[in-house]
mmCIF file of C-alpha atoms in Angstrom:
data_model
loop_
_atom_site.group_PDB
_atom_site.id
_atom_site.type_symbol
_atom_site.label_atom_id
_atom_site.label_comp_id
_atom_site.label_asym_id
_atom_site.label_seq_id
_atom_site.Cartn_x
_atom_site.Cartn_y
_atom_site.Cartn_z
ATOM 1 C CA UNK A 3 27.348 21.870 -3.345
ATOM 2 C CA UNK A 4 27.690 18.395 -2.332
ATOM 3 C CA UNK A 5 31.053 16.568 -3.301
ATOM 4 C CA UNK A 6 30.638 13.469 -5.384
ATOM 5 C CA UNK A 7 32.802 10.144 -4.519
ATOM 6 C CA UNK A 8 35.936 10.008 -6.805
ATOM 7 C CA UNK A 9 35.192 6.491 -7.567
ATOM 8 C CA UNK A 10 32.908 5.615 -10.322
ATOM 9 C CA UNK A 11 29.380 6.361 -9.146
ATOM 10 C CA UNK A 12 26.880 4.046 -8.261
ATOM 11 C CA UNK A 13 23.045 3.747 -9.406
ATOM 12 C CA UNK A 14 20.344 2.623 -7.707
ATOM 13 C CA UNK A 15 17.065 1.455 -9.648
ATOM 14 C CA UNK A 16 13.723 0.974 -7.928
ATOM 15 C CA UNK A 17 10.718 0.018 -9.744
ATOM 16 C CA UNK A 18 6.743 -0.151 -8.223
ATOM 17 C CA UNK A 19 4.647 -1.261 -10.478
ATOM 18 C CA UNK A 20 1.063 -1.400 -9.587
ATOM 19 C CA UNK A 21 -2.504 -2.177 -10.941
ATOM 20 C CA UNK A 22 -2.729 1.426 -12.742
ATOM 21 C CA UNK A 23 0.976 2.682 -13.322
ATOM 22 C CA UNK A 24 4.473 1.562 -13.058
ATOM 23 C CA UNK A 25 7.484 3.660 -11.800
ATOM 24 C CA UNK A 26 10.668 3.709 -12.322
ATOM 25 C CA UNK A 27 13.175 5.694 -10.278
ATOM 26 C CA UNK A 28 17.094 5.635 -10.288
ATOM 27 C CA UNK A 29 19.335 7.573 -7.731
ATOM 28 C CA UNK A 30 22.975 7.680 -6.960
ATOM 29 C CA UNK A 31 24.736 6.387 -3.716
ATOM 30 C CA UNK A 32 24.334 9.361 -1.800
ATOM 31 C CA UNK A 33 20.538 9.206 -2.467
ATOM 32 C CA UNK A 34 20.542 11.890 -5.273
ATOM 33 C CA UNK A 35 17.529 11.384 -8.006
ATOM 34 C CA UNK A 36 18.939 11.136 -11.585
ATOM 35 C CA UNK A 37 16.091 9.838 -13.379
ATOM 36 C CA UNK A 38 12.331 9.208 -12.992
ATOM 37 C CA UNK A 39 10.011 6.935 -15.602
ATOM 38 C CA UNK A 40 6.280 6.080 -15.743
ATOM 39 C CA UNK A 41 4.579 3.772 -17.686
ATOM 40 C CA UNK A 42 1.119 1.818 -17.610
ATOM 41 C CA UNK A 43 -0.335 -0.962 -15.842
ATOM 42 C CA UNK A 44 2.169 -3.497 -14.234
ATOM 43 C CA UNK A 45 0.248 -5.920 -12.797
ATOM 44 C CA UNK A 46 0.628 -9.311 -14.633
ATOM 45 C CA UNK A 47 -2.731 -10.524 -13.082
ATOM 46 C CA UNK A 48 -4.441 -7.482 -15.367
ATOM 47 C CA UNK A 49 -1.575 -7.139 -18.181
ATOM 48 C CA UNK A 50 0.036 -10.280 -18.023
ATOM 49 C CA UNK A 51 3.792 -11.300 -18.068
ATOM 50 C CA UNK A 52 4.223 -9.839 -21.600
ATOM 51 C CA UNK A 53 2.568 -6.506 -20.807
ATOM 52 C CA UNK A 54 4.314 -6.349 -17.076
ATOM 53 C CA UNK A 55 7.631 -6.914 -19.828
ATOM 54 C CA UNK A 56 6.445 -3.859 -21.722
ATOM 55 C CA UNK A 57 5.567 -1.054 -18.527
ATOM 56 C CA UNK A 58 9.049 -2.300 -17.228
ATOM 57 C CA UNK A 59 10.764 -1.772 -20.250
ATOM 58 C CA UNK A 60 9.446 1.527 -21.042
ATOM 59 C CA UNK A 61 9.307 3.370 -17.468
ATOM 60 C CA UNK A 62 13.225 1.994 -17.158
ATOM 61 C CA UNK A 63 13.749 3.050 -20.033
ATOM 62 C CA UNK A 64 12.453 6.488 -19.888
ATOM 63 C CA UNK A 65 14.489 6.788 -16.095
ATOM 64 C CA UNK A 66 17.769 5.435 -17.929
ATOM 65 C CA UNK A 67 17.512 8.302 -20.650
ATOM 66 C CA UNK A 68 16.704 11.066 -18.305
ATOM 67 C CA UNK A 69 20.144 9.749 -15.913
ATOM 68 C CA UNK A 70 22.274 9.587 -18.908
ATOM 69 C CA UNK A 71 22.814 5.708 -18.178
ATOM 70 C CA UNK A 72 22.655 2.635 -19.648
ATOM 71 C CA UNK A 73 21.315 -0.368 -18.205
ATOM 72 C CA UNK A 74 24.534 -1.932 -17.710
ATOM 73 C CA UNK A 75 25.231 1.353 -15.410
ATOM 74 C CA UNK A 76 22.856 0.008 -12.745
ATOM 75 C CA UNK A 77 24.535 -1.332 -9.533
ATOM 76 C CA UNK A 78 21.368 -3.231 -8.013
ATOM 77 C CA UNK A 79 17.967 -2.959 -8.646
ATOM 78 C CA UNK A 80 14.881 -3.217 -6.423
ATOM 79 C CA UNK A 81 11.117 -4.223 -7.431
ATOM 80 C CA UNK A 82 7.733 -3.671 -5.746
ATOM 81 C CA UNK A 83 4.749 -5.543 -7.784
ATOM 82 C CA UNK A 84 1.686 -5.801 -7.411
ATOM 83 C CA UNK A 85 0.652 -9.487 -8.382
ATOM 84 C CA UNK A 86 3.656 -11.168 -6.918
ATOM 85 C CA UNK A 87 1.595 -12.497 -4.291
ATOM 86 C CA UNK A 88 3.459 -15.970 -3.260
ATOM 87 C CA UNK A 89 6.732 -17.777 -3.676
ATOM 88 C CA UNK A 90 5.641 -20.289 -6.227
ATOM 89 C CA UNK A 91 4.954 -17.006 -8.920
ATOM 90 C CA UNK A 92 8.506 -15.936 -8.246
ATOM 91 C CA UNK A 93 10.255 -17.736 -11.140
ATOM 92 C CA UNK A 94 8.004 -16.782 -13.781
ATOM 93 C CA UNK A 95 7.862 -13.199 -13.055
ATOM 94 C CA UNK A 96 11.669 -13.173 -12.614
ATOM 95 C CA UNK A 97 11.726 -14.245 -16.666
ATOM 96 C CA UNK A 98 9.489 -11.560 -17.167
ATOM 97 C CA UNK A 99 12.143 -9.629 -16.248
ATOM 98 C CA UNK A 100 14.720 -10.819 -17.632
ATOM 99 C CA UNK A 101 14.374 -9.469 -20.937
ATOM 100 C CA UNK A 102 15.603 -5.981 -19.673
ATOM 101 C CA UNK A 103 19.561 -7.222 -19.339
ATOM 102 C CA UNK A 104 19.780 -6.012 -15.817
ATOM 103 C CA UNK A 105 23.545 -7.741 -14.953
ATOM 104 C CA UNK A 106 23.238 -6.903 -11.562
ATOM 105 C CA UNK A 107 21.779 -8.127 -8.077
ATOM 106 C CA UNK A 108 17.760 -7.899 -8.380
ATOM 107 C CA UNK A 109 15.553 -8.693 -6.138
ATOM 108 C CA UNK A 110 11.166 -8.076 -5.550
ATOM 109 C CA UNK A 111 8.765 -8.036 -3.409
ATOM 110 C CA UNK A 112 5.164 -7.333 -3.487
ATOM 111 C CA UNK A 113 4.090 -4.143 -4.142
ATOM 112 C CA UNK A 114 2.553 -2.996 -0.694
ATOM 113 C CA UNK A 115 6.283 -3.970 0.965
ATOM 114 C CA UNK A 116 7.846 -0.683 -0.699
ATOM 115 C CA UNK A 117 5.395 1.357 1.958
ATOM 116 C CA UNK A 118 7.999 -0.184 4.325
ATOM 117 C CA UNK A 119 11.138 0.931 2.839
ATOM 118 C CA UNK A 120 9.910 3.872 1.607
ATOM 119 C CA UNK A 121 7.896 5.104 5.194
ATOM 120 C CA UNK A 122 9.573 3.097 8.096
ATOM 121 C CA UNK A 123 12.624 5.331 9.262
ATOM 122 C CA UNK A 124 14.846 2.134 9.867
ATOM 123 C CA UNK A 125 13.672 0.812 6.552
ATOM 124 C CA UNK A 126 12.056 -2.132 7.914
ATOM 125 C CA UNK A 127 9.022 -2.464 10.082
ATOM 126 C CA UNK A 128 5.172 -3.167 8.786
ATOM 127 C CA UNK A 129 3.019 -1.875 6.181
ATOM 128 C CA UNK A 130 -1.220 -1.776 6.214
ATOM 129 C CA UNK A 131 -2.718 -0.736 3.019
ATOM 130 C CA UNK A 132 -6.496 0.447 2.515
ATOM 131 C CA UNK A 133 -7.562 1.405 -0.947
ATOM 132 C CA UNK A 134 -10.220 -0.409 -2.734
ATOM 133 C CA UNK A 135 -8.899 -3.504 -1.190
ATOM 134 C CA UNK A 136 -6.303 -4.159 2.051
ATOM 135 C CA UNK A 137 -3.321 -5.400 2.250
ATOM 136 C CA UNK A 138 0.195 -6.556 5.605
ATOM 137 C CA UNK A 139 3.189 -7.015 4.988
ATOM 138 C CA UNK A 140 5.881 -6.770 7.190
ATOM 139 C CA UNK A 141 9.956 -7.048 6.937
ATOM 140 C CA UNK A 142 12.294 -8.168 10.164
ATOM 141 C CA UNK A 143 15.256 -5.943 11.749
ATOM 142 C CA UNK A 144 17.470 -8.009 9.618
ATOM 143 C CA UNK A 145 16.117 -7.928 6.855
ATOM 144 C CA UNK A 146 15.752 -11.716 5.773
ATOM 145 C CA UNK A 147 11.880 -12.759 7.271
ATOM 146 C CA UNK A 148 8.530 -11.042 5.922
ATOM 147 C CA UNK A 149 5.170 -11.590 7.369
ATOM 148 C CA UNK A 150 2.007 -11.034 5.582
ATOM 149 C CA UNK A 151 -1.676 -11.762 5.430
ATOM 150 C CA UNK A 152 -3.080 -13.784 2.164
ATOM 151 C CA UNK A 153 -4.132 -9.874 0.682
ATOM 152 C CA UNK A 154 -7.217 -9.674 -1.533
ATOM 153 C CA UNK A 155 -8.865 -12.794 0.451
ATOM 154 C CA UNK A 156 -11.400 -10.347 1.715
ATOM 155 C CA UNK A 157 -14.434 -12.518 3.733
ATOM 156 C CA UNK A 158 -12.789 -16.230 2.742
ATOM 157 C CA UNK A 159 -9.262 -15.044 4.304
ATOM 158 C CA UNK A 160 -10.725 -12.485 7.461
ATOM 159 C CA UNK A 161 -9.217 -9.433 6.144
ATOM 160 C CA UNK A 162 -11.585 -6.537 5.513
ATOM 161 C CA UNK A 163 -11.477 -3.020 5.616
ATOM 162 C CA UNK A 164 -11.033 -1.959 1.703
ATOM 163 C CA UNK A 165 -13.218 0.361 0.199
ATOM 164 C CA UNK A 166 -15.714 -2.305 -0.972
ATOM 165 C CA UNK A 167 -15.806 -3.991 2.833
ATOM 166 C CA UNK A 168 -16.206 -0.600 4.417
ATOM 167 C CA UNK A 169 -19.454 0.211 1.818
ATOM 168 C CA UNK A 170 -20.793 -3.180 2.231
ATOM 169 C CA UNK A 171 -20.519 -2.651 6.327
ATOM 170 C CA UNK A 172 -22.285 0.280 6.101
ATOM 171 C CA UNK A 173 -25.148 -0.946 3.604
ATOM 172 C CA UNK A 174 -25.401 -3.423 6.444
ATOM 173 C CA UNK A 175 -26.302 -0.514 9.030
ATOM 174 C CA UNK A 176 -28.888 0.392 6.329
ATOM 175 C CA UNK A 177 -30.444 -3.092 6.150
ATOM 176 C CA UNK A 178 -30.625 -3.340 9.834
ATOM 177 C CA UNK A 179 -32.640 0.055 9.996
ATOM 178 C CA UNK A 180 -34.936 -1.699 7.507
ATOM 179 C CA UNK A 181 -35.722 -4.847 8.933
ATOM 180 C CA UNK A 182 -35.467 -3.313 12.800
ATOM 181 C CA UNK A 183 -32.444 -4.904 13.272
ATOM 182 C CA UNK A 184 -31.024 -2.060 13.938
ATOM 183 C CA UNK A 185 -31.646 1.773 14.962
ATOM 184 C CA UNK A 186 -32.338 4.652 12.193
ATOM 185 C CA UNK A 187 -29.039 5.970 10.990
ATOM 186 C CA UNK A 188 -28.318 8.846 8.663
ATOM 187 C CA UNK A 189 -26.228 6.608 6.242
ATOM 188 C CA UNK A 190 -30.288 5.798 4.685
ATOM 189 C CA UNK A 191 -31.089 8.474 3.383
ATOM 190 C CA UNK A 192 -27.344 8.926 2.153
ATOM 191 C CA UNK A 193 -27.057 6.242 0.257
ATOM 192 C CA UNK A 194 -31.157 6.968 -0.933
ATOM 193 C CA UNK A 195 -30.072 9.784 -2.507
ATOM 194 C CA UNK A 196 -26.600 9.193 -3.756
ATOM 195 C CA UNK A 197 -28.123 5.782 -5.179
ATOM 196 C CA UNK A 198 -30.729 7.671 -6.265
ATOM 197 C CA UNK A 199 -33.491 4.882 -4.749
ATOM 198 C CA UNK A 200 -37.043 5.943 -3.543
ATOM 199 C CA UNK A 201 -37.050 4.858 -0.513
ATOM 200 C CA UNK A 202 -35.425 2.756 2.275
ATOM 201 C CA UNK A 203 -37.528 -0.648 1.141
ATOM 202 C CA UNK A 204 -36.149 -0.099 -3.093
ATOM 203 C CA UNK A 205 -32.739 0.803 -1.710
ATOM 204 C CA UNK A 206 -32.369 -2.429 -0.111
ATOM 205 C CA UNK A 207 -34.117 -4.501 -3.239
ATOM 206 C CA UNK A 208 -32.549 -2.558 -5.626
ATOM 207 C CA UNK A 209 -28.949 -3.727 -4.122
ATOM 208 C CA UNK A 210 -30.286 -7.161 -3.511
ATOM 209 C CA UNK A 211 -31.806 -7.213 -7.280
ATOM 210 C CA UNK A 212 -28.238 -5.652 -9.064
ATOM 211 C CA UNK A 213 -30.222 -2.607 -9.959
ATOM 212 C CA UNK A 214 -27.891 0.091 -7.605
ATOM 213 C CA UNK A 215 -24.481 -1.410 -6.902
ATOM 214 C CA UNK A 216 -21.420 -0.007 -4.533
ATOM 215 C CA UNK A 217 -19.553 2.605 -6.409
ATOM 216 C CA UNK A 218 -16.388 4.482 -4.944
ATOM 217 C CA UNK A 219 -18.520 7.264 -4.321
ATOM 218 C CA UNK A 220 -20.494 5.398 -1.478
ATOM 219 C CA UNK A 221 -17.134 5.027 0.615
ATOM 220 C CA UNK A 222 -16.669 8.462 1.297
ATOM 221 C CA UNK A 223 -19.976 8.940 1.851
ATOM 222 C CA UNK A 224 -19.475 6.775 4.976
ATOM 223 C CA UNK A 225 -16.789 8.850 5.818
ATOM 224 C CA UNK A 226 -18.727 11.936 5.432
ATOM 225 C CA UNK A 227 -21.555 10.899 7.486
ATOM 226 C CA UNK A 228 -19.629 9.524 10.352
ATOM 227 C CA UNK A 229 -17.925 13.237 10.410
ATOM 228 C CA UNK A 230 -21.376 14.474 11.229
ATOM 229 C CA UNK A 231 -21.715 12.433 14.086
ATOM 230 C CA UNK A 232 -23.750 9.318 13.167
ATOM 231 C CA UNK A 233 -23.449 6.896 15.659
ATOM 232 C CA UNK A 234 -23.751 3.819 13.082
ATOM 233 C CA UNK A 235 -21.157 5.100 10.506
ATOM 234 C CA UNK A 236 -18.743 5.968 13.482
ATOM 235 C CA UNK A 237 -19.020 1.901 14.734
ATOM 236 C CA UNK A 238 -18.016 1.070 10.861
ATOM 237 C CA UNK A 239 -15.399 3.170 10.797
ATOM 238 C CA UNK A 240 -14.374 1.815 14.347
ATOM 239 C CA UNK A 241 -14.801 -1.957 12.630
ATOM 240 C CA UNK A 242 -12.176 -0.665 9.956
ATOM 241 C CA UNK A 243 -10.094 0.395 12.416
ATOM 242 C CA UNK A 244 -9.968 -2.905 14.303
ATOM 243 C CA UNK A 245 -10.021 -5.193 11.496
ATOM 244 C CA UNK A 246 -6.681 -3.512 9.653
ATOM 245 C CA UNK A 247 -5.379 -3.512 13.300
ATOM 246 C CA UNK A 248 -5.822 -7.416 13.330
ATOM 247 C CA UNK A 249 -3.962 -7.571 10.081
ATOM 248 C CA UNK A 250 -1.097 -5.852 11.991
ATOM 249 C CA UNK A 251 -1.250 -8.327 14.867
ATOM 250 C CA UNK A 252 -1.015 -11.142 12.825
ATOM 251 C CA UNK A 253 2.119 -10.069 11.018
ATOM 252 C CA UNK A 254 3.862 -8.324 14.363
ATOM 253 C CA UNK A 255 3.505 -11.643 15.774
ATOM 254 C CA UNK A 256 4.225 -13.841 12.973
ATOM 255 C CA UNK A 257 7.839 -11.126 13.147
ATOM 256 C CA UNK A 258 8.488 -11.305 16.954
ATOM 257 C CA UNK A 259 7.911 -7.543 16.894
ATOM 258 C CA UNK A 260 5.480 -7.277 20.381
ATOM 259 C CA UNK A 261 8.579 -5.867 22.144
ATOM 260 C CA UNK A 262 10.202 -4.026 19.422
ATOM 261 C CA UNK A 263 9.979 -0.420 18.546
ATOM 262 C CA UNK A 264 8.397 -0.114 15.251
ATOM 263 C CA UNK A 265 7.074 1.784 12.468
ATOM 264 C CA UNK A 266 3.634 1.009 11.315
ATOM 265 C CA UNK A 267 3.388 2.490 7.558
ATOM 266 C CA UNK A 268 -0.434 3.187 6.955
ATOM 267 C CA UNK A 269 -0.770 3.164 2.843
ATOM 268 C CA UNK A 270 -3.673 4.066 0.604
ATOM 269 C CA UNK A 271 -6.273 6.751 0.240
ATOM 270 C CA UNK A 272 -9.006 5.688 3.051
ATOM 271 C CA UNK A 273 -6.568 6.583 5.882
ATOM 272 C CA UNK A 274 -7.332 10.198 4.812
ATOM 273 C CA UNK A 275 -11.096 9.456 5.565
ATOM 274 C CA UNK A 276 -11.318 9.894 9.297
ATOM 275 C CA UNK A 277 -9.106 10.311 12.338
ATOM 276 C CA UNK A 278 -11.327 7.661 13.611
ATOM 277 C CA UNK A 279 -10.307 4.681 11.800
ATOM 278 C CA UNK A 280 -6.575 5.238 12.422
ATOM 279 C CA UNK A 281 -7.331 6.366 16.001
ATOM 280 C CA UNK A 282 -9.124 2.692 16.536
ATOM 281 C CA UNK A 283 -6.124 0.849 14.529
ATOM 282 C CA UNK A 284 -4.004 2.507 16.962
ATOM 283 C CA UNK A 285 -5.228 1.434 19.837
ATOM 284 C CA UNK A 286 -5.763 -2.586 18.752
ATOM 285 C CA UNK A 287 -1.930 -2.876 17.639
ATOM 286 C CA UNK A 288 -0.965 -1.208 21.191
ATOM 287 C CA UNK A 289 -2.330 -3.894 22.792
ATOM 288 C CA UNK A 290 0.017 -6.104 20.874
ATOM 289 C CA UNK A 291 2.793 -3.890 20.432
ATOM 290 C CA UNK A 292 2.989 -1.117 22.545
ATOM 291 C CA UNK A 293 5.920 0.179 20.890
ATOM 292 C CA UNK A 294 4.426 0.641 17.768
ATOM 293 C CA UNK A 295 4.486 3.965 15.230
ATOM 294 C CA UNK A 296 1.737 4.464 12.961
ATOM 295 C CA UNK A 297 2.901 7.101 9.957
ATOM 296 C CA UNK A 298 0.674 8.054 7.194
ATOM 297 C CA UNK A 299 3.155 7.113 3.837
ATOM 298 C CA UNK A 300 4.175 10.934 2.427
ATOM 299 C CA UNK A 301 6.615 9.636 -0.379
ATOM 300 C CA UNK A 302 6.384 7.668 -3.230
ATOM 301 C CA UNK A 303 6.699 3.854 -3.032
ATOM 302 C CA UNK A 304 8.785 3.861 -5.577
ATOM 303 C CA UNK A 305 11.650 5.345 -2.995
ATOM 304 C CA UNK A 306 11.240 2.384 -1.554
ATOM 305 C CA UNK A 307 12.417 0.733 -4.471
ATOM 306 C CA UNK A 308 15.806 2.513 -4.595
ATOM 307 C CA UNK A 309 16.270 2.110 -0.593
ATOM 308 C CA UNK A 310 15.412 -2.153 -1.498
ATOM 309 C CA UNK A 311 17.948 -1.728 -4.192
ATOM 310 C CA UNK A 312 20.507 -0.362 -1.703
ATOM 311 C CA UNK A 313 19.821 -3.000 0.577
ATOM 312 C CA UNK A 314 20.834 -5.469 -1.736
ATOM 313 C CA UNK A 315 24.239 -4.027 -1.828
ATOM 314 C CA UNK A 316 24.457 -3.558 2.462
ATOM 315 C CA UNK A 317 24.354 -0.239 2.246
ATOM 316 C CA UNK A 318 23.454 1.531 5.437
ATOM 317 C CA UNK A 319 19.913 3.093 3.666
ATOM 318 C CA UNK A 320 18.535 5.103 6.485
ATOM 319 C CA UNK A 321 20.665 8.479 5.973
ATOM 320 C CA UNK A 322 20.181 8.068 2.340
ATOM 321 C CA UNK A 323 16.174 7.244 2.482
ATOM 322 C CA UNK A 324 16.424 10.975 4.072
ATOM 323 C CA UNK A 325 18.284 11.955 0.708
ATOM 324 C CA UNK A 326 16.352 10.496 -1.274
ATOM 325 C CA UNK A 327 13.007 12.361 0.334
ATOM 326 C CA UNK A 328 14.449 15.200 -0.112
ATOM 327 C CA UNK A 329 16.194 15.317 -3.290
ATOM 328 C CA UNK A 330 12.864 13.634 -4.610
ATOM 329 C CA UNK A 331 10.231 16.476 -3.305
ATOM 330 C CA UNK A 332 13.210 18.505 -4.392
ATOM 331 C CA UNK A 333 12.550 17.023 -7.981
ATOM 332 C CA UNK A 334 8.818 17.280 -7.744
ATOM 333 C CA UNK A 335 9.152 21.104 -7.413
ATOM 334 C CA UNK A 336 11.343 22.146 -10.105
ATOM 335 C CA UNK A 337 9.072 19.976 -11.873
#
């Protein structure tokens, strides 16, 4: 049984709240779970301030009454959201959360930053996201710098390699076959019958025309037909590779990290598509960084809320990010 501190205990609140949930998890100082919330959407760009206000409120909430807290209880609390994209949005999304009478240190970040202090073993490092869009962020040894990329730019910005870029790469090999740009590649008659076109010529008017779009279903496709060994999916999946490597260059040189050792957090469901594209990511941030880690995020960013929150206070968060993995999966079973 492990001995609690005979001083008054301490809680730790993380929050991540994202384009489809929010989360809300609280843990003690020696990384115990106490209390876990969810609510809806917190994205203010989709909910606005009000509703980001509301999935706060009510994930917190549900977290604080599971821990047998109260909000005054909290000791610091650390936020990951998605929306909170530049400096000049940080005041008004601070009074969105003001209404929830946190009176202690709080601090946030963009969403895709909690990969880092959830993932990276020293609780700092670089995050690379690839979902239905992409995302870099990064966070200094010290703690005080970030890097990024603009995130969500897509083709104005250079940085590809969501869902929707690796589809639209793809249809791309497809359009090539059909004009002879290109050689025949089994991603054709894919995307004929998952589209459910005719033939090559309607597949490429029907996207050009709005009659068959992209749809989430078309990205692993790619994925599925590059595992059989077509030479034109493999070179998009190696162009996803590359391109979310260059993300990573950019922000391990806009952090001085080229000599450091490093943890690269890879975050979001395409990384589970094929060893290819993380194989090829691999290889361009070596060239950068040599000492570089690429780990697949297990855990929920919302531990990396709580470790943020314990940074806040100078705790020393990488025994207790172990903690919290554990006393989290822990949670999940019993559960």
């Amino acid at each position: 049984m492990t001995m609690r501190s005979a001083k008054s205990p301490q809680y730790y609140l993380g929050v991540d709240a994202g384009g489809s949930k929010t989360h809300a998890l609280i843990a003690n100082e020696i990384g115990e779970v106490v209390g876990f919330g969810q609510a809806g959407p917190g994205n203010w760009e989709g909910v606005g301030l009000d509703g980001l206000t509301q999935s706060l409120t009510e994930s917190i909430g549900k977290a604080l009454a599971e821990s047998r807290i109260t909000i005054k209880d909290v000791s610091s609390c650390g936020m990951g959201l998605a929306g909170f994209d530049w400096p000049s949005q940080r005041s008004m999304i601070l009074d969105a959360i003001t209404p929830l009478g946190l009176d202690c240190p709080v601090d946030i970040v963009n969403d895709s930053t909690l990969g880092i202090f959830a993932g990276a073993a020293d609780g700092w490092g670089v995050s690379v996201v690839s979902g239905t869009g992409c995302n870099c962020r990064g966070w200094s040894r010290d703690l005080k710098r970030e890097g990024r990329v603009v995130g969500g730019g897509s083709y104005w910005s250079g940085e590809y390699a969501g869902g929707y870029d690796i589809a639209a790469r793809a249809m791309r090999a497809v359009t090539f076959e059909w004009n002879k740009r290109g050689p025949a590649t089994a991603l054709s008659p894919a995307f004929i019958s998952r589209l459910g076109a005719k033939d090559l010529a309607d597949l490429v008017e029907g996207v050009y025309v709005g009659r068959y779009d992209f749809n989430p279903g078309l990205i692993m496709l790619v994925f599925d037909v590059a595992t059989h060994g077509d030479e034109e999916a493999l070179d998009v999946i190696r162009w996803a590779g590359n391109e979310l490597g260059q993300l990573a260059c950019g922000v391990i040189r806009q952090l001085n990290f080229e000599n450091e050792h490093f943890d690269v957090v890879l975050i979001g469901s395409l990384f589970e598509g094929h060893p290819l594209m993380k194989e090829t990511m691999g290889e361009t941030i070596h060239k950068v960084a040599a000492g570089a880690r690429l780990i697949r995020l297990s855990a929920p960013p919302v531990i990396g809320g709580v470790v943020f929150a314990m940074q806040l206070t100078g705790l020393n968060t990488k025994p207790l990010r172990e903690n919290l993995l554990t006393s989290m999966a822990l949670r999940n079973r019993e559960v």
